[in-house]
PDB file of N, CA and C in Angstrom:
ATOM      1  N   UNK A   1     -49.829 -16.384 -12.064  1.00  0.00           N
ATOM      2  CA  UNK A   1     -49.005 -16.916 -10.990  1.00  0.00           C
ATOM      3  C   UNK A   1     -47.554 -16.905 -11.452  1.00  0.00           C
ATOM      4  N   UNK A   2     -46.445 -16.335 -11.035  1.00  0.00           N
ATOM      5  CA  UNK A   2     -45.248 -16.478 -11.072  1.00  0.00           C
ATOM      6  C   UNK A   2     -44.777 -17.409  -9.933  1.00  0.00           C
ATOM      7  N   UNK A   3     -43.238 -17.728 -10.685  1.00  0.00           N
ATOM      8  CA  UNK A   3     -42.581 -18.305  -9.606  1.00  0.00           C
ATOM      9  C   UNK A   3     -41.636 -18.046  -9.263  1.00  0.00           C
ATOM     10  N   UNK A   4     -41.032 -18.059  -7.945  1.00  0.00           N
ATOM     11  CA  UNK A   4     -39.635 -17.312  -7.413  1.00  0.00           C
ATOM     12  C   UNK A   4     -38.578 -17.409  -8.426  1.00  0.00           C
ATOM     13  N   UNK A   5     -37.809 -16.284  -8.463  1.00  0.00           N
ATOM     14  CA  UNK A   5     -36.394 -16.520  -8.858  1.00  0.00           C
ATOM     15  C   UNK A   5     -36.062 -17.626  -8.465  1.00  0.00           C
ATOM     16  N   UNK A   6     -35.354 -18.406  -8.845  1.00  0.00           N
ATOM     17  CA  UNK A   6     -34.159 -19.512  -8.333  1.00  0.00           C
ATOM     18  C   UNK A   6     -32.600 -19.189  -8.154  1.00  0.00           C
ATOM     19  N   UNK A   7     -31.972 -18.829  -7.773  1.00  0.00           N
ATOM     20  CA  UNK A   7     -30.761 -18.593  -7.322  1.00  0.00           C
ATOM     21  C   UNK A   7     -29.684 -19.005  -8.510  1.00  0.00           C
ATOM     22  N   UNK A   8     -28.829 -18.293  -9.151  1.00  0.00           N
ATOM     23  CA  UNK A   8     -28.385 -19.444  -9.966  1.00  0.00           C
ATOM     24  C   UNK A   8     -27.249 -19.394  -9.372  1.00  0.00           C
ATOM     25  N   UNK A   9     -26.546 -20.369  -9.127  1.00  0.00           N
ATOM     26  CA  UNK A   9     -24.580 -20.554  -8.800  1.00  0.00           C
ATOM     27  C   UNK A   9     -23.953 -20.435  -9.652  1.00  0.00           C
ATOM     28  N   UNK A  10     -23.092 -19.269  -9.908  1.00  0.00           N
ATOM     29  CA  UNK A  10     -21.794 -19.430 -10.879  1.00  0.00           C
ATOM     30  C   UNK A  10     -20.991 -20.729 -10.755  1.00  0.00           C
ATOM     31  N   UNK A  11     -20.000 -20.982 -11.914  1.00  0.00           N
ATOM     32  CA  UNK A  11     -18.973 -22.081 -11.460  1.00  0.00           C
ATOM     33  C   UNK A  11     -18.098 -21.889 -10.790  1.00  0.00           C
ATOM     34  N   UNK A  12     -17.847 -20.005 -11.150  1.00  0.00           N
ATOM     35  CA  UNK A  12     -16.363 -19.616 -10.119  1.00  0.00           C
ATOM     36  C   UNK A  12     -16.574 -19.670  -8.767  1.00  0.00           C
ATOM     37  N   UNK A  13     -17.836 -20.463  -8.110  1.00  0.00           N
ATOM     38  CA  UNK A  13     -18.224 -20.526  -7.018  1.00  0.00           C
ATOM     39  C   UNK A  13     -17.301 -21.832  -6.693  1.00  0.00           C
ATOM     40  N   UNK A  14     -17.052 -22.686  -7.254  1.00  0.00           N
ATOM     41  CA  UNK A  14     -16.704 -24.460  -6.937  1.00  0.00           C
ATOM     42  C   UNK A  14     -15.222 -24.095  -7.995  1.00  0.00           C
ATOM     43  N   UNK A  15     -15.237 -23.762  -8.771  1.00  0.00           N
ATOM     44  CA  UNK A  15     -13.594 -24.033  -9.912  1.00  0.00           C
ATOM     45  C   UNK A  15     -12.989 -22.737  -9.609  1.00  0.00           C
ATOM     46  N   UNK A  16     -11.472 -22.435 -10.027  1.00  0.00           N
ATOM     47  CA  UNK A  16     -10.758 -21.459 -10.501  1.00  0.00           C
ATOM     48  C   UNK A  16      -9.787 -21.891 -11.133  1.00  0.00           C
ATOM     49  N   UNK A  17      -9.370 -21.087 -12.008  1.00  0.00           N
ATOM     50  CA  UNK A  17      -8.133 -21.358 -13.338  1.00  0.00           C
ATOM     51  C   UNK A  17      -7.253 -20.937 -12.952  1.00  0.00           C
ATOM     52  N   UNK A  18      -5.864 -21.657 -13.242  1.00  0.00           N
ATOM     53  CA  UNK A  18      -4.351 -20.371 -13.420  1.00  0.00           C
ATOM     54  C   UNK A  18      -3.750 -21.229 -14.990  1.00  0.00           C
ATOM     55  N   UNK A  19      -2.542 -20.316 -14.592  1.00  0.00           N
ATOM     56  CA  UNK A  19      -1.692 -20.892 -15.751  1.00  0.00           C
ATOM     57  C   UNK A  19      -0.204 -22.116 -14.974  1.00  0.00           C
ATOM     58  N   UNK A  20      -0.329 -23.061 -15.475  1.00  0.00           N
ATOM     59  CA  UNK A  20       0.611 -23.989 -14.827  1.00  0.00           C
ATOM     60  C   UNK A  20       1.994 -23.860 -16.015  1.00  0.00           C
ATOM     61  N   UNK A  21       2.992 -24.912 -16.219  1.00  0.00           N
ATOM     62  CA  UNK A  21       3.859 -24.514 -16.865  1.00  0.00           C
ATOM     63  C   UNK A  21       3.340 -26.051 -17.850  1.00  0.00           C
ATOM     64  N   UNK A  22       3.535 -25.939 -19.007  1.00  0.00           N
ATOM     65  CA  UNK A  22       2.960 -27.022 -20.008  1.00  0.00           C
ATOM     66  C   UNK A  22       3.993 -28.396 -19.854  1.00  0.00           C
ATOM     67  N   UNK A  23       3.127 -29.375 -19.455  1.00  0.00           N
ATOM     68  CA  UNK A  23       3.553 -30.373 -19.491  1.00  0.00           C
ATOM     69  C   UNK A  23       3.571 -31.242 -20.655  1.00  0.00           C
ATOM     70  N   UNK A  24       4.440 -30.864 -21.757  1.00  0.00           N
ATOM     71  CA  UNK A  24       4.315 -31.782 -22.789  1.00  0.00           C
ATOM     72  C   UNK A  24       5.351 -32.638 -22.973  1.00  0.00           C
ATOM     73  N   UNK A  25       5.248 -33.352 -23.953  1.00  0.00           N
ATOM     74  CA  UNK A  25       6.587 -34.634 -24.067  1.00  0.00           C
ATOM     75  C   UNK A  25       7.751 -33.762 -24.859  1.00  0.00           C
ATOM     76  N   UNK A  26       9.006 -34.427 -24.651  1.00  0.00           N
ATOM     77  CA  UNK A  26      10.052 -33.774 -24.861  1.00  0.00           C
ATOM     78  C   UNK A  26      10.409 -33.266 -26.512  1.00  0.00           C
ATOM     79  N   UNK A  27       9.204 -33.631 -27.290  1.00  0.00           N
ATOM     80  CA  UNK A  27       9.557 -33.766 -28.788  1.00  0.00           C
ATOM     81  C   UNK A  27       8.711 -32.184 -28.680  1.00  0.00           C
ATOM     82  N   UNK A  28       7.821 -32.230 -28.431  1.00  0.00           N
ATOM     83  CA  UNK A  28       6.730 -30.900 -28.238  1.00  0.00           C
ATOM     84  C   UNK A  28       7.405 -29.669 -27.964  1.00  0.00           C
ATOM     85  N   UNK A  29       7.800 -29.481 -26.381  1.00  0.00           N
ATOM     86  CA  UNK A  29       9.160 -29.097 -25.852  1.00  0.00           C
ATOM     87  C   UNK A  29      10.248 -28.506 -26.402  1.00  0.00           C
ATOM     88  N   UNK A  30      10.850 -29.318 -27.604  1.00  0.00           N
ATOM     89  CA  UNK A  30      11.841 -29.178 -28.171  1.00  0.00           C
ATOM     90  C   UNK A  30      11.449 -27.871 -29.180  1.00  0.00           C
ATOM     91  N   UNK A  31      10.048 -28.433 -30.112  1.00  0.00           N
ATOM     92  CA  UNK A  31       9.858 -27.974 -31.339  1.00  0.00           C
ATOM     93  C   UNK A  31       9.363 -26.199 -30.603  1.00  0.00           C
ATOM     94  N   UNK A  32       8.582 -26.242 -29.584  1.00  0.00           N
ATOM     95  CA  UNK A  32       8.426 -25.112 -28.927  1.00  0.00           C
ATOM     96  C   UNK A  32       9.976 -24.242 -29.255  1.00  0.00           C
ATOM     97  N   UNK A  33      10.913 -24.585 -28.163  1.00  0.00           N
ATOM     98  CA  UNK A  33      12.499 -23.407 -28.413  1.00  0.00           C
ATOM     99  C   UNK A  33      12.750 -23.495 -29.276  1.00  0.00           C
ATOM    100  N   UNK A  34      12.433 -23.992 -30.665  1.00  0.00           N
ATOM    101  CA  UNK A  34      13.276 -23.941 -31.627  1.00  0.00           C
ATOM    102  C   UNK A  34      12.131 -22.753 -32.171  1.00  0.00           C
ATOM    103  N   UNK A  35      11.071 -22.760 -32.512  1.00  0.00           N
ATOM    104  CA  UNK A  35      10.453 -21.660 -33.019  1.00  0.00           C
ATOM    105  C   UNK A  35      10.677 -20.753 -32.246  1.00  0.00           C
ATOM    106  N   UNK A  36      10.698 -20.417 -30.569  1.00  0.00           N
ATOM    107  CA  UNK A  36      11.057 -19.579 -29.775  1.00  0.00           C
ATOM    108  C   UNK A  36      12.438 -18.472 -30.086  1.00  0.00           C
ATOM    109  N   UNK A  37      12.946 -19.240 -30.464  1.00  0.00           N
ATOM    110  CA  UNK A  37      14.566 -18.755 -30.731  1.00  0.00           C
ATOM    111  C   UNK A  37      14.621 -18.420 -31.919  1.00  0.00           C
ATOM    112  N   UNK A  38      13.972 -19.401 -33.372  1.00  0.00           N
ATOM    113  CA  UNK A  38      13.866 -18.133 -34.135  1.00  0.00           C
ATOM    114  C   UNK A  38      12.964 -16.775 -34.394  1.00  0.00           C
ATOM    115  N   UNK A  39      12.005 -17.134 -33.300  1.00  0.00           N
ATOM    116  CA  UNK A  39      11.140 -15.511 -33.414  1.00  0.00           C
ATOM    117  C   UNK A  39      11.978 -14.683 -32.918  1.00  0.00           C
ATOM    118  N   UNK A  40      12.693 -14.954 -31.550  1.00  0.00           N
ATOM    119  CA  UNK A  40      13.785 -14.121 -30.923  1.00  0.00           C
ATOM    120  C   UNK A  40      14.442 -13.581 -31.666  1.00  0.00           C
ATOM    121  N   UNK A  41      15.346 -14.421 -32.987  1.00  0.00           N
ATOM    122  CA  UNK A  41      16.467 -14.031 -34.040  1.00  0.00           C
ATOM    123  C   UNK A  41      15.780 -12.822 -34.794  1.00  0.00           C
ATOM    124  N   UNK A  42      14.045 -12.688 -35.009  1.00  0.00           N
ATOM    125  CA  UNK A  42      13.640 -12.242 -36.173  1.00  0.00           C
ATOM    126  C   UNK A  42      12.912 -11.125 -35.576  1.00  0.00           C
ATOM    127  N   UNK A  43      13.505 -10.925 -34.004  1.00  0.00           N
ATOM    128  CA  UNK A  43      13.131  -9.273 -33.298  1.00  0.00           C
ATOM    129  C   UNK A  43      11.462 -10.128 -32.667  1.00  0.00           C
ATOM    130  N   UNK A  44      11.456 -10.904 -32.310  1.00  0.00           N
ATOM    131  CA  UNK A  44      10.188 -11.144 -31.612  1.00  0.00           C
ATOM    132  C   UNK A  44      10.855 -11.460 -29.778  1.00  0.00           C
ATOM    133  N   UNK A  45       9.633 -11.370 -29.178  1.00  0.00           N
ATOM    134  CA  UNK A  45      10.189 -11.514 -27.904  1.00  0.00           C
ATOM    135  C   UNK A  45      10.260 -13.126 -27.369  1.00  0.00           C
ATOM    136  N   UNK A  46      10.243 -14.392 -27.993  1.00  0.00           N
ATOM    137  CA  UNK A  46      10.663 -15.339 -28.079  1.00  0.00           C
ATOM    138  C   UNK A  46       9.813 -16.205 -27.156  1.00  0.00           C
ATOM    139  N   UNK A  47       8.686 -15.869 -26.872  1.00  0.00           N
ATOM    140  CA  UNK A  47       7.844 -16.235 -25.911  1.00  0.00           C
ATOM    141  C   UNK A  47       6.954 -17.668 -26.320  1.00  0.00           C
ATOM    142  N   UNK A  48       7.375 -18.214 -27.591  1.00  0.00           N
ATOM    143  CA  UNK A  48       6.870 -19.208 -28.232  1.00  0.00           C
ATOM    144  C   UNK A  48       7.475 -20.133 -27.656  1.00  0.00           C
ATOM    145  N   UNK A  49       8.237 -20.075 -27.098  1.00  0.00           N
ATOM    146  CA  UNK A  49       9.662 -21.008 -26.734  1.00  0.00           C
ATOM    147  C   UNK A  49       9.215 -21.622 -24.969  1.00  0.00           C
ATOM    148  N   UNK A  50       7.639 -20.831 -24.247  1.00  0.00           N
ATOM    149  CA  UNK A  50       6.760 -21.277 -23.073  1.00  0.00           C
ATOM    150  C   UNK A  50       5.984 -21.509 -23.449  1.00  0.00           C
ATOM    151  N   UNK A  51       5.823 -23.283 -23.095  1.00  0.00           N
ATOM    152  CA  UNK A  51       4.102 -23.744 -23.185  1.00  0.00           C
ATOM    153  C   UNK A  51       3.766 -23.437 -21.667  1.00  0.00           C
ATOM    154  N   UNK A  52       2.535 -23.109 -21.914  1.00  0.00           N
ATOM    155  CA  UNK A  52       1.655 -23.064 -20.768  1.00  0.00           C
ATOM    156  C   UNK A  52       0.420 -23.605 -20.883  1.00  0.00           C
ATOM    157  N   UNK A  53      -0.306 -24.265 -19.542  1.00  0.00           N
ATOM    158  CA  UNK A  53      -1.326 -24.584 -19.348  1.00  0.00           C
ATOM    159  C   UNK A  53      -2.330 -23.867 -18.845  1.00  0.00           C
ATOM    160  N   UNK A  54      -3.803 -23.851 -19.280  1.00  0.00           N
ATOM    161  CA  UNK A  54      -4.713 -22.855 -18.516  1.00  0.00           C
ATOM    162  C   UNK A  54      -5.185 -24.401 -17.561  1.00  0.00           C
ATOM    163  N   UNK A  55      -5.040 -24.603 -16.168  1.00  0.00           N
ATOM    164  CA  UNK A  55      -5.688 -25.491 -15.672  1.00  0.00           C
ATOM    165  C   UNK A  55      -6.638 -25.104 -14.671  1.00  0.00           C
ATOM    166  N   UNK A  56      -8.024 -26.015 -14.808  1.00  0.00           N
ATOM    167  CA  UNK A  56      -9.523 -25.383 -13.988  1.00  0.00           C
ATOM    168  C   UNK A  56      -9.353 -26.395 -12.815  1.00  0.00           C
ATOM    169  N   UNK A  57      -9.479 -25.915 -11.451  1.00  0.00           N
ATOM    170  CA  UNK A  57      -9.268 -26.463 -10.281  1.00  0.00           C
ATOM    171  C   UNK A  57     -10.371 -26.939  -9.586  1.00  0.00           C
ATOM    172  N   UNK A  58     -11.022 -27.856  -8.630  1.00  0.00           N
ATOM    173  CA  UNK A  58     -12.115 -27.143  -7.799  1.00  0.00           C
ATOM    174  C   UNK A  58     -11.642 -26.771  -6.512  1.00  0.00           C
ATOM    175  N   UNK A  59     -12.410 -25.589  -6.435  1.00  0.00           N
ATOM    176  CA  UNK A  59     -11.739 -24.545  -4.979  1.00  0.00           C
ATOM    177  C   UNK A  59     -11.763 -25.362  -3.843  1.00  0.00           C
ATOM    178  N   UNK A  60     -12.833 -26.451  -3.614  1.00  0.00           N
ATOM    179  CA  UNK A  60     -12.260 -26.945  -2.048  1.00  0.00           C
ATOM    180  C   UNK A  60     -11.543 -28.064  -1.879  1.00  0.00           C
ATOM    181  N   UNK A  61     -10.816 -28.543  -2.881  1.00  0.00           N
ATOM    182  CA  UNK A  61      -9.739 -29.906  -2.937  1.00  0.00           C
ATOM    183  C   UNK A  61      -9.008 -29.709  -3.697  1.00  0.00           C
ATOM    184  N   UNK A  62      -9.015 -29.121  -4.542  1.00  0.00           N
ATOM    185  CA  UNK A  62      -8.089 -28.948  -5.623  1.00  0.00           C
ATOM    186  C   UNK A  62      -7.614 -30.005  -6.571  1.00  0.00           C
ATOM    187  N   UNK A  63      -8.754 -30.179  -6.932  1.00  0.00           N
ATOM    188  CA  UNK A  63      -8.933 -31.730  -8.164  1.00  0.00           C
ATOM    189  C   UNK A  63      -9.275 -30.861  -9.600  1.00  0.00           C
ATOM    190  N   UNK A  64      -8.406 -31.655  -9.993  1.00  0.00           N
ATOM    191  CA  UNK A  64      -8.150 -30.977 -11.598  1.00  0.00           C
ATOM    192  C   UNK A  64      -9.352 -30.904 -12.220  1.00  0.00           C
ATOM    193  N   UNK A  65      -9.820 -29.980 -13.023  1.00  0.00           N
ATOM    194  CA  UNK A  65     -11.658 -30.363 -13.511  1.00  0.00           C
ATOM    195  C   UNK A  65     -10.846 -30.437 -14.970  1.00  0.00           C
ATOM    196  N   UNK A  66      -9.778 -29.667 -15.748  1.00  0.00           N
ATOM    197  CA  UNK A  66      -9.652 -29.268 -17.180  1.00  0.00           C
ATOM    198  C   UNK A  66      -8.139 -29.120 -16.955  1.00  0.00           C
ATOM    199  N   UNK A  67      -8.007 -29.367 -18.134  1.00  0.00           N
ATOM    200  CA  UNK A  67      -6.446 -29.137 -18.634  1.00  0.00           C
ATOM    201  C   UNK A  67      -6.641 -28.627 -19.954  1.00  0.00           C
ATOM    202  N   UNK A  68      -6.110 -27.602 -20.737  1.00  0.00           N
ATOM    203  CA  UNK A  68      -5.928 -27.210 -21.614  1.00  0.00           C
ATOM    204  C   UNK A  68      -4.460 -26.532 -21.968  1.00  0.00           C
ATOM    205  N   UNK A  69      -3.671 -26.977 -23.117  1.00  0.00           N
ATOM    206  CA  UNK A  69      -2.700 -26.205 -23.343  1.00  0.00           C
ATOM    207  C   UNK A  69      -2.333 -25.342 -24.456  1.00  0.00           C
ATOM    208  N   UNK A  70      -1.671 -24.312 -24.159  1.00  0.00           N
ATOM    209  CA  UNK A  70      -1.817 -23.396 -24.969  1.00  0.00           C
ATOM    210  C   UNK A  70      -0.780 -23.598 -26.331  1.00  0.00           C
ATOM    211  N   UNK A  71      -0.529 -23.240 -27.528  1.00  0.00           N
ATOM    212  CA  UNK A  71       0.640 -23.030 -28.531  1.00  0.00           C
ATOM    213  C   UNK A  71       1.415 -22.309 -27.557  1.00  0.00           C
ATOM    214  N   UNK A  72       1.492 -21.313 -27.087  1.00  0.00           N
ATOM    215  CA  UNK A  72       2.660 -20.392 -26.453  1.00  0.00           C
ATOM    216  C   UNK A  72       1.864 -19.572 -25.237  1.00  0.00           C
ATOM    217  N   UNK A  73       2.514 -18.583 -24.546  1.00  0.00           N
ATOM    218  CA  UNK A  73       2.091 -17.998 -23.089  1.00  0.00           C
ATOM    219  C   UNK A  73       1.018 -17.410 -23.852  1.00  0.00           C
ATOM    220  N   UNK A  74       1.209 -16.630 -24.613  1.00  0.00           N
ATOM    221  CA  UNK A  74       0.178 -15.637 -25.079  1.00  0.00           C
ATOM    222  C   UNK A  74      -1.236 -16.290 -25.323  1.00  0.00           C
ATOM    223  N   UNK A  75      -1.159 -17.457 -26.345  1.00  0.00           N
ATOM    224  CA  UNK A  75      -2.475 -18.353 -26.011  1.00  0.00           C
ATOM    225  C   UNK A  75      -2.862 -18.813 -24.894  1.00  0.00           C
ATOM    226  N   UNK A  76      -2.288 -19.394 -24.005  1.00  0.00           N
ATOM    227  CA  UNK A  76      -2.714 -20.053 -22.744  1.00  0.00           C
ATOM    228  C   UNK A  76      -2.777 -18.633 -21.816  1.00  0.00           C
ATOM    229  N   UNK A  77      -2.795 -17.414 -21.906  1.00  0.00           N
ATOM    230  CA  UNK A  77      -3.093 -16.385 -20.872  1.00  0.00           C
ATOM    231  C   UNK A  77      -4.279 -16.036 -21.594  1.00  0.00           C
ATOM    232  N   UNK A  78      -4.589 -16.179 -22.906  1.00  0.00           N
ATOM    233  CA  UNK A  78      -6.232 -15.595 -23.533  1.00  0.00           C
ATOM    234  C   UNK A  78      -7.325 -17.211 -22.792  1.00  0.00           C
ATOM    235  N   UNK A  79      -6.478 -18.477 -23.252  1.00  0.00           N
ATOM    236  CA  UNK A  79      -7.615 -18.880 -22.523  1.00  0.00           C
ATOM    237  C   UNK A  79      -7.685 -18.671 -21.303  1.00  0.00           C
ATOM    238  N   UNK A  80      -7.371 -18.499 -20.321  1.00  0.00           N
ATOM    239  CA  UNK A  80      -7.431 -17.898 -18.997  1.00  0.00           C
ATOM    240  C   UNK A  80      -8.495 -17.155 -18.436  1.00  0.00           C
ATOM    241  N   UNK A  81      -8.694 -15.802 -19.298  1.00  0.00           N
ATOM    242  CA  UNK A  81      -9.182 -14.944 -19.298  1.00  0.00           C
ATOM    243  C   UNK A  81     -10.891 -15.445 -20.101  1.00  0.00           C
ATOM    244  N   UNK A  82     -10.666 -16.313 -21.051  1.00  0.00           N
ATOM    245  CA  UNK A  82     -11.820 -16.849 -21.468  1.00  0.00           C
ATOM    246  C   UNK A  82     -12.611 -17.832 -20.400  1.00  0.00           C
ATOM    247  N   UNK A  83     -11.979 -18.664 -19.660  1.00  0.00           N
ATOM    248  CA  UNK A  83     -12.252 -19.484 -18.712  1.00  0.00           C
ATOM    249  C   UNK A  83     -12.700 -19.079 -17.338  1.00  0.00           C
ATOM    250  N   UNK A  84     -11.869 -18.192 -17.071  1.00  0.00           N
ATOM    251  CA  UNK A  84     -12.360 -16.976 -15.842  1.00  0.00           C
ATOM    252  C   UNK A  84     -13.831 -16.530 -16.439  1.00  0.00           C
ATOM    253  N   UNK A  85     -13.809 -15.405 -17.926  1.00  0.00           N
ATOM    254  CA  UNK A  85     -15.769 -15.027 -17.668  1.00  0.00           C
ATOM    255  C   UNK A  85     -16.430 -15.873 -17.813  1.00  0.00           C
ATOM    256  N   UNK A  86     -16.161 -18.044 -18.762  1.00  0.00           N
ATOM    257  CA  UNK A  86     -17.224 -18.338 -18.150  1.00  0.00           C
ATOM    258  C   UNK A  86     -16.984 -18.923 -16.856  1.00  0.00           C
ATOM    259  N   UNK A  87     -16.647 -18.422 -16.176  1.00  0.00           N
ATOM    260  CA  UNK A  87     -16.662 -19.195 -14.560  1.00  0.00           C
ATOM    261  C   UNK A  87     -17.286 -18.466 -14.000  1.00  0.00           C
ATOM    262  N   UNK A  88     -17.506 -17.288 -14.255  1.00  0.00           N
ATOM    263  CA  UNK A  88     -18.569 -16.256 -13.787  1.00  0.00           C
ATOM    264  C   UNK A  88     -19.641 -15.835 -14.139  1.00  0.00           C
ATOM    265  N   UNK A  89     -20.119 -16.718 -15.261  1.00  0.00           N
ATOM    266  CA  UNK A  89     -21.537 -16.353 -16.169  1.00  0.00           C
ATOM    267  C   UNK A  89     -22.023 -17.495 -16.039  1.00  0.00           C
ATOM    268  N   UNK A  90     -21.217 -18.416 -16.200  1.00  0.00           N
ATOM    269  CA  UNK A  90     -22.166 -19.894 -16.417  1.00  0.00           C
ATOM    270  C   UNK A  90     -22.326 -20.506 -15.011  1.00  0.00           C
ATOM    271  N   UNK A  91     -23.386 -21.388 -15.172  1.00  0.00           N
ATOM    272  CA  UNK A  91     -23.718 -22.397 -14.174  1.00  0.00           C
ATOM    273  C   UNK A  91     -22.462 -23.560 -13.996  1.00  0.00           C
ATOM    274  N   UNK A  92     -22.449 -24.058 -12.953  1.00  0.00           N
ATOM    275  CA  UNK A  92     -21.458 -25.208 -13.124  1.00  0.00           C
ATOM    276  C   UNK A  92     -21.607 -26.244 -14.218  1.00  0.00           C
ATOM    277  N   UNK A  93     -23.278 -26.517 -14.218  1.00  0.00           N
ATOM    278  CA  UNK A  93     -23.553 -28.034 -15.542  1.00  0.00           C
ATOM    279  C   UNK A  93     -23.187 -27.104 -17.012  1.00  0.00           C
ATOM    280  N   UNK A  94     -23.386 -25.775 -16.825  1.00  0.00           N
ATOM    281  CA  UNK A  94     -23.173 -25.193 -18.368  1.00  0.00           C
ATOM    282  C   UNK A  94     -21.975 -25.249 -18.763  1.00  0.00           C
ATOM    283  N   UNK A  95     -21.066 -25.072 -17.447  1.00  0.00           N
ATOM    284  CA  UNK A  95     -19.194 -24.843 -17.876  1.00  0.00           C
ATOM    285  C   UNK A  95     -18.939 -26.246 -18.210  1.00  0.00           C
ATOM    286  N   UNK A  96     -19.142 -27.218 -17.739  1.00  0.00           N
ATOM    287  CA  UNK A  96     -18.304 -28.674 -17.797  1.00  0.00           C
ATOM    288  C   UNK A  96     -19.174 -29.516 -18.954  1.00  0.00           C
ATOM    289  N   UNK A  97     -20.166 -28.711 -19.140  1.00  0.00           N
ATOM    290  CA  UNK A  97     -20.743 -29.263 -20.554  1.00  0.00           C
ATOM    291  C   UNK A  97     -20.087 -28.530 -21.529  1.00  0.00           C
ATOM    292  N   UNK A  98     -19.971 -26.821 -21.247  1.00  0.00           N
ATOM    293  CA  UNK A  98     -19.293 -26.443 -22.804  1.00  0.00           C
ATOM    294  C   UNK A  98     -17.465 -26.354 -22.981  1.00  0.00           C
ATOM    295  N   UNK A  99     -16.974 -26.721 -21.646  1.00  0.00           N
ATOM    296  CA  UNK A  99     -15.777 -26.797 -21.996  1.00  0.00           C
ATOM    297  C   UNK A  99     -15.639 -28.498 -21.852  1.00  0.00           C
ATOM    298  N   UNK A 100     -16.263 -28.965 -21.351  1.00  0.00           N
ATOM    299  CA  UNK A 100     -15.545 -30.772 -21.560  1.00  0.00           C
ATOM    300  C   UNK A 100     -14.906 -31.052 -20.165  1.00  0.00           C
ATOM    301  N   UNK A 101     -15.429 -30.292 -19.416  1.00  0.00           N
ATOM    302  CA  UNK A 101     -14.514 -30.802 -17.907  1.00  0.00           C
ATOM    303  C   UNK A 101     -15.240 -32.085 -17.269  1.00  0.00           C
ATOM    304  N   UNK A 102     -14.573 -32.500 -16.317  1.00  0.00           N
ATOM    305  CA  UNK A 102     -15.118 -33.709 -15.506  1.00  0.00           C
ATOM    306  C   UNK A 102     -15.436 -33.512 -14.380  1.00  0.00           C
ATOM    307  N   UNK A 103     -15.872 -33.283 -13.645  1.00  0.00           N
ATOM    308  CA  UNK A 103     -15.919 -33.056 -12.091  1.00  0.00           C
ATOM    309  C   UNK A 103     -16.647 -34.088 -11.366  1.00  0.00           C
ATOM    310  N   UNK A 104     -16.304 -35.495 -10.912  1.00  0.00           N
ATOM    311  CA  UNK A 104     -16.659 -36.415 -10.322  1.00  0.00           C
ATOM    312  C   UNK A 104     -17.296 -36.191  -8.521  1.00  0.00           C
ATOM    313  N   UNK A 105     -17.364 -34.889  -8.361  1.00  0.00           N
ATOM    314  CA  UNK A 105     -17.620 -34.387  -7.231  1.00  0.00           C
ATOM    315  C   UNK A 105     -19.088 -33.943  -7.088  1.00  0.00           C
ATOM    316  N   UNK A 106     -20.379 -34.300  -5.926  1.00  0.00           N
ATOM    317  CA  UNK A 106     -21.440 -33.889  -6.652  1.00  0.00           C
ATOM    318  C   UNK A 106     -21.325 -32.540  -5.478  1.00  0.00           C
ATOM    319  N   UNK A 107     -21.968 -31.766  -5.989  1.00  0.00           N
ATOM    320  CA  UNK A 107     -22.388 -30.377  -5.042  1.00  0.00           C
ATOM    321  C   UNK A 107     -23.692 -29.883  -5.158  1.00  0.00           C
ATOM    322  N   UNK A 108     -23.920 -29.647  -3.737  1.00  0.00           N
ATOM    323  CA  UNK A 108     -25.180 -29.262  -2.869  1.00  0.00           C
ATOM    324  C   UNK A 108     -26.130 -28.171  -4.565  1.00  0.00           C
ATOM    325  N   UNK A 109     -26.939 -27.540  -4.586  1.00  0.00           N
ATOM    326  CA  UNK A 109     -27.734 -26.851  -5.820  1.00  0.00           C
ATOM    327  C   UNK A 109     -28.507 -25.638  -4.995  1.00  0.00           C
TER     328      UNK A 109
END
């Protein structure tokens, strides 16, 4: 005797990620442009000098599930891209168990 497939729901069904601009305190902030400006001095493209946030949304209210911030753009655009495939592989209980999100919202199964 088998039993039916069960349907599984991705998370990118209920969440989606972008990159917001990093909200950190002004000491954080600071220490960011100052390494920014000397990678700039030392022929780098100075991009240390943007924090960014990868933040996970849910698609029909737009209630924050995750906040994560990156060292610089370049980190916070890899997690992005990490957060996007699991939003598309995992189940919703698998994503907010393996990334730590909250989602106080219950949804239909």
């Amino acid at each position: 005797m088998t039993t039916p497939d069960i349907p599984q729901h991705h998370a990118s069904e209920n969440y989606d990620v972008d990159l917001e601009n990093a909200t950190d305190g002004a000491l954080k902030a600071a220490g960011r442009w100052v390494v920014g400006i000397v990678d700039a001095v030392l022929g780098g493209d100075g991009s240390d000098a943007m924090g960014a946030t990868a933040v996970v949304r849910r698609i029909d209210n737009d209630a924050e599930i995750l906040r994560i911030t990156g060292n610089n753009i370049d980190e916070a655009e890899g997690l992005v891209a990490l957060i996007r495939k699991d939003l598309e592989e995992m189940t919703r209980e698998e994503f907010l168990r393996t990334w730590g999100g909250k989602d106080g919202v219950e949804t239909a199964s």
